Amino acid sequence: MDIEQKQADLVDQFVKQASENKGSSLSSIIVDATSSPSLFAFSEILAIPNIAELEGTEHSKYLSLLRLFAHGTWSDYKSNVESLPALVPDQILKLKQLTVLTLAETNKVLPYDQLMQQLDVTNVRELEDFLINECMYAGIVRGKLDQWRRCFEVQFAAGRDLRPGQLGNMIHTLANWLTTSDNLLLAIQDKIKWADAMSESDMKHKKEVEDRVEELKKSLSLKKLPTSRPMSTSEGRRRSTLNLGE
C-alpha cells in the first residue's frame, strides 16, 4: 500500500472516531492521530464539528495541539510549550518530520546549520541519519545530502495542510501565473505571425529574383545568337565574276 492510500485510510479512520465521540474522549483520539507514523495531514480531522467544540473547554489544549500538527513546527511547540500537552516520543518525531516539510515549502536547498537549529540536532551525523531514516525512508521527502556544501537539496517534499489564509495566497499566485502565461502565449502567437509574414515575404522576394534571373538568361542567350548580314550589290557581282572565271 502506498503512502497516499495509507494516509487516506488513516484520515478516514480518525475522522470516523472523532465524529462518534465528544469531550474528553477526543483527547486520546488526537494523541493517537498525532502519534501515527503514517499520518501527516490533519485538516479533515480539524474540520469535524466535535473537534471544534473543544474550543474554550478544559480540553482545548488538545485542539491547539492538533492545530500545531496541522500547521506548526517544533520551534512553535517550544515557544508555546506551557499551553500545550506534553508530547510523547512519537509525537516529537512526527513534529520534527513536519518541520522539515515546512522548511522545504519555501527553500529547496536547506543548510545543515538551519536544520540542526530547527530540529534541535547537535551534529551533522545525527542530522543526516534523521533525514535518511525518518524522512526519506518514510517517503515524505526525496533529495540529496551534500556534505561538502553542508546542505540538503530537496527534490520532492509532501505537502502539509494549508494554513489559514494560505489558500487565498495560492489562488492569487495561480491567478498571476495564469495572467503571465496568457501574455506569454499572445507574445508567442505574435512571433509566429511575424515569422509567417517574413517567410511569405522571403518567398515572394525569392520568386522575384528567380524571375529576373530567368529574364536575364534569356536576354543573354539572344545576344549570343549569330546574325547573317545581307550582301551588297558589288559583293554579289564580285562573287559572280569569280564563279565565271573558274
Tab-separated table of C-alpha atoms in Angstrom:
chain	number	residue	atom	x	y	z
A	1	MET	CA	0.000	0.000	0.000
A	2	ASP	CA	1.474	3.384	-0.985
A	3	ILE	CA	1.838	6.239	1.474
A	4	GLU	CA	-1.011	8.273	-0.031
A	5	GLN	CA	-3.527	5.423	0.254
A	6	LYS	CA	-2.378	4.534	3.755
A	7	GLN	CA	-2.724	8.138	4.846
A	8	ALA	CA	-6.187	8.411	3.293
A	9	ASP	CA	-7.293	5.291	5.185
A	10	LEU	CA	-5.935	6.703	8.454
A	11	VAL	CA	-7.701	10.018	7.884
A	12	ASP	CA	-10.994	8.212	7.322
A	13	GLN	CA	-10.416	6.160	10.460
A	14	PHE	CA	-9.739	9.145	12.711
A	15	VAL	CA	-12.500	11.245	11.131
A	16	LYS	CA	-14.971	8.487	11.927
A	17	GLN	CA	-13.722	8.176	15.516
A	18	ALA	CA	-13.819	11.936	16.073
A	19	SER	CA	-17.345	12.138	14.677
A	20	GLU	CA	-18.574	9.484	17.109
A	21	ASN	CA	-17.013	10.931	20.286
A	22	LYS	CA	-17.177	14.109	22.314
A	23	GLY	CA	-15.342	15.892	25.098
A	24	SER	CA	-12.535	14.150	26.936
A	25	SER	CA	-12.601	11.050	24.726
A	26	LEU	CA	-11.436	13.217	21.829
A	27	SER	CA	-8.166	13.910	23.637
A	28	SER	CA	-6.915	10.361	23.226
A	29	ILE	CA	-8.035	10.338	19.580
A	30	ILE	CA	-5.995	13.470	18.926
A	31	VAL	CA	-2.956	11.965	20.661
A	32	ASP	CA	-3.293	8.795	18.583
A	33	ALA	CA	-3.659	10.763	15.353
A	34	THR	CA	-0.658	12.984	16.047
A	35	SER	CA	1.424	9.940	17.037
A	36	SER	CA	0.561	7.805	13.998
A	37	PRO	CA	3.778	7.263	11.973
A	38	SER	CA	1.999	7.367	8.600
A	39	LEU	CA	-0.319	10.354	9.095
A	40	PHE	CA	0.912	13.815	8.080
A	41	ALA	CA	-2.358	15.641	7.256
A	42	PHE	CA	-4.867	16.743	9.867
A	43	SER	CA	-7.176	19.324	8.276
A	44	GLU	CA	-10.039	16.857	7.772
A	45	ILE	CA	-9.920	15.885	11.434
A	46	LEU	CA	-9.818	19.547	12.435
A	47	ALA	CA	-12.939	20.166	10.360
A	48	ILE	CA	-15.054	17.750	12.442
A	49	PRO	CA	-17.631	19.784	14.463
A	50	ASN	CA	-16.995	17.701	17.587
A	51	ILE	CA	-13.318	18.687	17.459
A	52	ALA	CA	-14.159	22.368	17.037
A	53	GLU	CA	-16.389	22.173	20.118
A	54	LEU	CA	-13.290	21.660	22.280
A	55	GLU	CA	-12.573	25.383	21.907
A	56	GLY	CA	-12.907	27.119	25.287
A	57	THR	CA	-13.254	23.891	27.265
A	58	GLU	CA	-10.827	22.240	29.672
A	59	HIS	CA	-9.670	20.092	26.737
A	60	SER	CA	-8.984	22.994	24.404
A	61	LYS	CA	-5.218	22.420	24.641
A	62	TYR	CA	-5.721	19.245	22.622
A	63	LEU	CA	-7.422	21.280	19.916
A	64	SER	CA	-4.385	23.584	19.959
A	65	LEU	CA	-2.172	20.509	19.726
A	66	LEU	CA	-3.997	19.269	16.651
A	67	ARG	CA	-3.680	22.719	15.054
A	68	LEU	CA	0.041	22.673	15.824
A	69	PHE	CA	0.470	19.369	13.990
A	70	ALA	CA	-1.585	20.669	11.073
A	71	HIS	CA	0.327	23.924	10.602
A	72	GLY	CA	3.153	24.330	13.126
A	73	THR	CA	6.748	23.273	13.715
A	74	TRP	CA	8.970	22.045	16.511
A	75	SER	CA	10.003	25.642	17.209
A	76	ASP	CA	6.337	26.630	17.539
A	77	TYR	CA	5.850	23.900	20.124
A	78	LYS	CA	8.838	25.062	22.165
A	79	SER	CA	7.511	28.608	22.083
A	80	ASN	CA	4.101	27.523	23.411
A	81	VAL	CA	5.012	24.504	25.493
A	82	GLU	CA	3.252	25.883	28.600
A	83	SER	CA	-0.149	25.897	26.888
A	84	LEU	CA	0.170	22.520	25.156
A	85	PRO	CA	0.128	18.925	26.376
A	86	ALA	CA	3.476	17.183	26.842
A	87	LEU	CA	4.495	15.218	23.774
A	88	VAL	CA	5.304	11.520	23.652
A	89	PRO	CA	8.395	10.428	21.626
A	90	ASP	CA	6.323	9.517	18.546
A	91	GLN	CA	4.779	12.984	18.546
A	92	ILE	CA	8.182	14.657	18.854
A	93	LEU	CA	9.445	12.655	15.893
A	94	LYS	CA	6.341	13.482	13.867
A	95	LEU	CA	6.574	17.206	14.613
A	96	LYS	CA	10.224	17.292	13.565
A	97	GLN	CA	9.343	15.497	10.314
A	98	LEU	CA	6.629	18.094	9.696
A	99	THR	CA	9.174	20.833	10.421
A	100	VAL	CA	11.346	19.553	7.561
A	101	LEU	CA	8.306	19.662	5.246
A	102	THR	CA	7.578	23.250	6.275
A	103	LEU	CA	11.156	24.337	5.588
A	104	ALA	CA	11.068	22.592	2.208
A	105	GLU	CA	7.982	24.600	1.188
A	106	THR	CA	9.977	27.802	0.767
A	107	ASN	CA	13.521	26.647	0.026
A	108	LYS	CA	14.778	23.662	-1.942
A	109	VAL	CA	18.284	23.931	-0.524
A	110	LEU	CA	18.267	23.570	3.267
A	111	PRO	CA	21.551	24.384	5.049
A	112	TYR	CA	22.605	21.900	7.698
A	113	ASP	CA	23.025	24.696	10.253
A	114	GLN	CA	19.419	25.793	9.782
A	115	LEU	CA	18.125	22.226	10.045
A	116	MET	CA	20.148	21.471	13.174
A	117	GLN	CA	18.841	24.618	14.827
A	118	GLN	CA	15.205	23.980	13.879
A	119	LEU	CA	15.315	20.296	14.867
A	120	ASP	CA	17.489	20.578	17.985
A	121	VAL	CA	20.104	18.288	16.470
A	122	THR	CA	23.638	18.640	17.791
A	123	ASN	CA	25.793	17.230	14.982
A	124	VAL	CA	25.824	16.510	11.256
A	125	ARG	CA	25.825	12.718	11.640
A	126	GLU	CA	22.657	12.819	13.731
A	127	LEU	CA	21.024	15.189	11.255
A	128	GLU	CA	21.855	13.059	8.221
A	129	ASP	CA	20.611	9.921	9.982
A	130	PHE	CA	17.336	11.712	10.722
A	131	LEU	CA	16.917	12.918	7.132
A	132	ILE	CA	17.662	9.484	5.706
A	133	ASN	CA	15.877	7.196	8.175
A	134	GLU	CA	12.968	9.334	9.312
A	135	CYS	CA	12.270	11.465	6.257
A	136	MET	CA	13.486	9.873	3.019
A	137	TYR	CA	12.762	6.275	4.033
A	138	ALA	CA	9.354	7.410	5.276
A	139	GLY	CA	8.646	8.728	1.773
A	140	ILE	CA	7.830	12.288	2.792
A	141	VAL	CA	10.897	13.825	1.120
A	142	ARG	CA	13.438	12.950	-1.539
A	143	GLY	CA	16.713	14.709	-2.018
A	144	LYS	CA	20.487	14.722	-1.884
A	145	LEU	CA	22.760	15.155	1.116
A	146	ASP	CA	25.653	17.410	0.158
A	147	GLN	CA	28.325	17.039	2.835
A	148	TRP	CA	30.745	19.341	1.027
A	149	ARG	CA	28.291	22.251	0.925
A	150	ARG	CA	26.643	21.168	4.207
A	151	CYS	CA	23.111	21.238	2.870
A	152	PHE	CA	20.147	19.066	1.927
A	153	GLU	CA	18.944	19.548	-1.665
A	154	VAL	CA	15.195	18.863	-1.750
A	155	GLN	CA	13.871	17.170	-4.882
A	156	PHE	CA	10.411	16.341	-3.517
A	157	ALA	CA	8.513	17.112	-0.323
A	158	ALA	CA	4.992	16.065	0.654
A	159	GLY	CA	2.589	18.948	1.125
A	160	ARG	CA	1.244	19.983	4.508
A	161	ASP	CA	-2.228	21.166	5.444
A	162	LEU	CA	-2.997	24.659	4.201
A	163	ARG	CA	-2.679	27.285	6.896
A	164	PRO	CA	-5.465	29.848	7.430
A	165	GLY	CA	-5.178	32.450	4.672
A	166	GLN	CA	-2.756	30.336	2.649
A	167	LEU	CA	-5.434	29.268	0.177
A	168	GLY	CA	-6.112	32.892	-0.761
A	169	ASN	CA	-2.396	33.463	-1.356
A	170	MET	CA	-2.205	30.352	-3.514
A	171	ILE	CA	-5.206	31.484	-5.574
A	172	HIS	CA	-3.571	34.909	-6.029
A	173	THR	CA	-0.282	33.284	-7.082
A	174	LEU	CA	-2.022	30.977	-9.541
A	175	ALA	CA	-4.046	33.887	-10.958
A	176	ASN	CA	-0.824	35.844	-11.540
A	177	TRP	CA	0.745	32.792	-13.157
A	178	LEU	CA	-2.283	32.395	-15.429
A	179	THR	CA	-2.105	36.052	-16.475
A	180	THR	CA	1.611	35.744	-17.187
A	181	SER	CA	1.000	32.557	-19.197
A	182	ASP	CA	-1.732	34.248	-21.247
A	183	ASN	CA	0.549	37.201	-22.012
A	184	LEU	CA	3.363	34.842	-22.963
A	185	LEU	CA	1.031	32.901	-25.250
A	186	LEU	CA	-0.040	36.116	-27.000
A	187	ALA	CA	3.594	37.114	-27.443
A	188	ILE	CA	4.406	33.709	-28.932
A	189	GLN	CA	1.443	33.945	-31.306
A	190	ASP	CA	2.616	37.404	-32.432
A	191	LYS	CA	6.090	35.990	-33.046
A	192	ILE	CA	4.609	33.152	-35.103
A	193	LYS	CA	2.573	35.609	-37.188
A	194	TRP	CA	5.673	37.762	-37.716
A	195	ALA	CA	7.696	34.705	-38.732
A	196	ASP	CA	4.972	33.598	-41.161
A	197	ALA	CA	4.839	37.082	-42.678
A	198	MET	CA	8.616	37.200	-43.035
A	199	SER	CA	8.627	33.752	-44.609
A	200	GLU	CA	5.969	34.786	-47.115
A	201	SER	CA	7.896	37.970	-47.891
A	202	ASP	CA	11.115	36.000	-48.363
A	203	MET	CA	9.405	33.550	-50.706
A	204	LYS	CA	7.946	36.418	-52.730
A	205	HIS	CA	11.327	38.113	-52.946
A	206	LYS	CA	12.983	34.812	-53.934
A	207	LYS	CA	10.411	34.344	-56.716
A	208	GLU	CA	11.039	37.870	-57.985
A	209	VAL	CA	14.790	37.267	-58.011
A	210	GLU	CA	14.377	33.953	-59.834
A	211	ASP	CA	12.134	35.604	-62.448
A	212	ARG	CA	14.671	38.368	-63.034
A	213	VAL	CA	17.466	35.813	-63.350
A	214	GLU	CA	15.470	33.891	-65.951
A	215	GLU	CA	14.785	37.092	-67.907
A	216	LEU	CA	18.478	37.970	-67.778
A	217	LYS	CA	19.452	34.497	-69.011
A	218	LYS	CA	17.045	34.798	-71.946
A	219	SER	CA	18.395	38.226	-72.776
A	220	LEU	CA	21.994	36.992	-72.763
A	221	SER	CA	21.085	33.968	-74.896
A	222	LEU	CA	19.548	36.204	-77.555
A	223	LYS	CA	22.662	38.376	-77.707
A	224	LYS	CA	24.929	35.368	-78.305
A	225	LEU	CA	22.965	34.043	-81.360
A	226	PRO	CA	24.907	34.580	-84.755
A	227	THR	CA	23.304	37.029	-87.229
A	228	SER	CA	23.547	36.971	-91.123
A	229	ARG	CA	24.350	40.231	-92.919
A	230	PRO	CA	22.788	40.809	-96.405
A	231	MET	CA	25.355	41.117	-99.249
A	232	SER	CA	25.782	44.399	-101.086
A	233	THR	CA	25.366	44.616	-104.917
A	234	SER	CA	29.098	44.960	-105.521
A	235	GLU	CA	29.849	41.913	-103.470
A	236	GLY	CA	27.317	39.956	-105.426
A	237	ARG	CA	28.847	40.928	-108.750
A	238	ARG	CA	32.329	40.109	-107.491
A	239	ARG	CA	31.284	36.639	-106.448
A	240	SER	CA	29.551	36.092	-109.782
A	241	THR	CA	32.722	37.120	-111.669
A	242	LEU	CA	34.824	34.781	-109.636
A	243	ASN	CA	32.470	31.935	-110.310
A	244	LEU	CA	32.571	32.587	-114.119
A	245	GLY	CA	36.354	32.724	-114.091
A	246	GLU	CA	36.560	29.329	-112.559
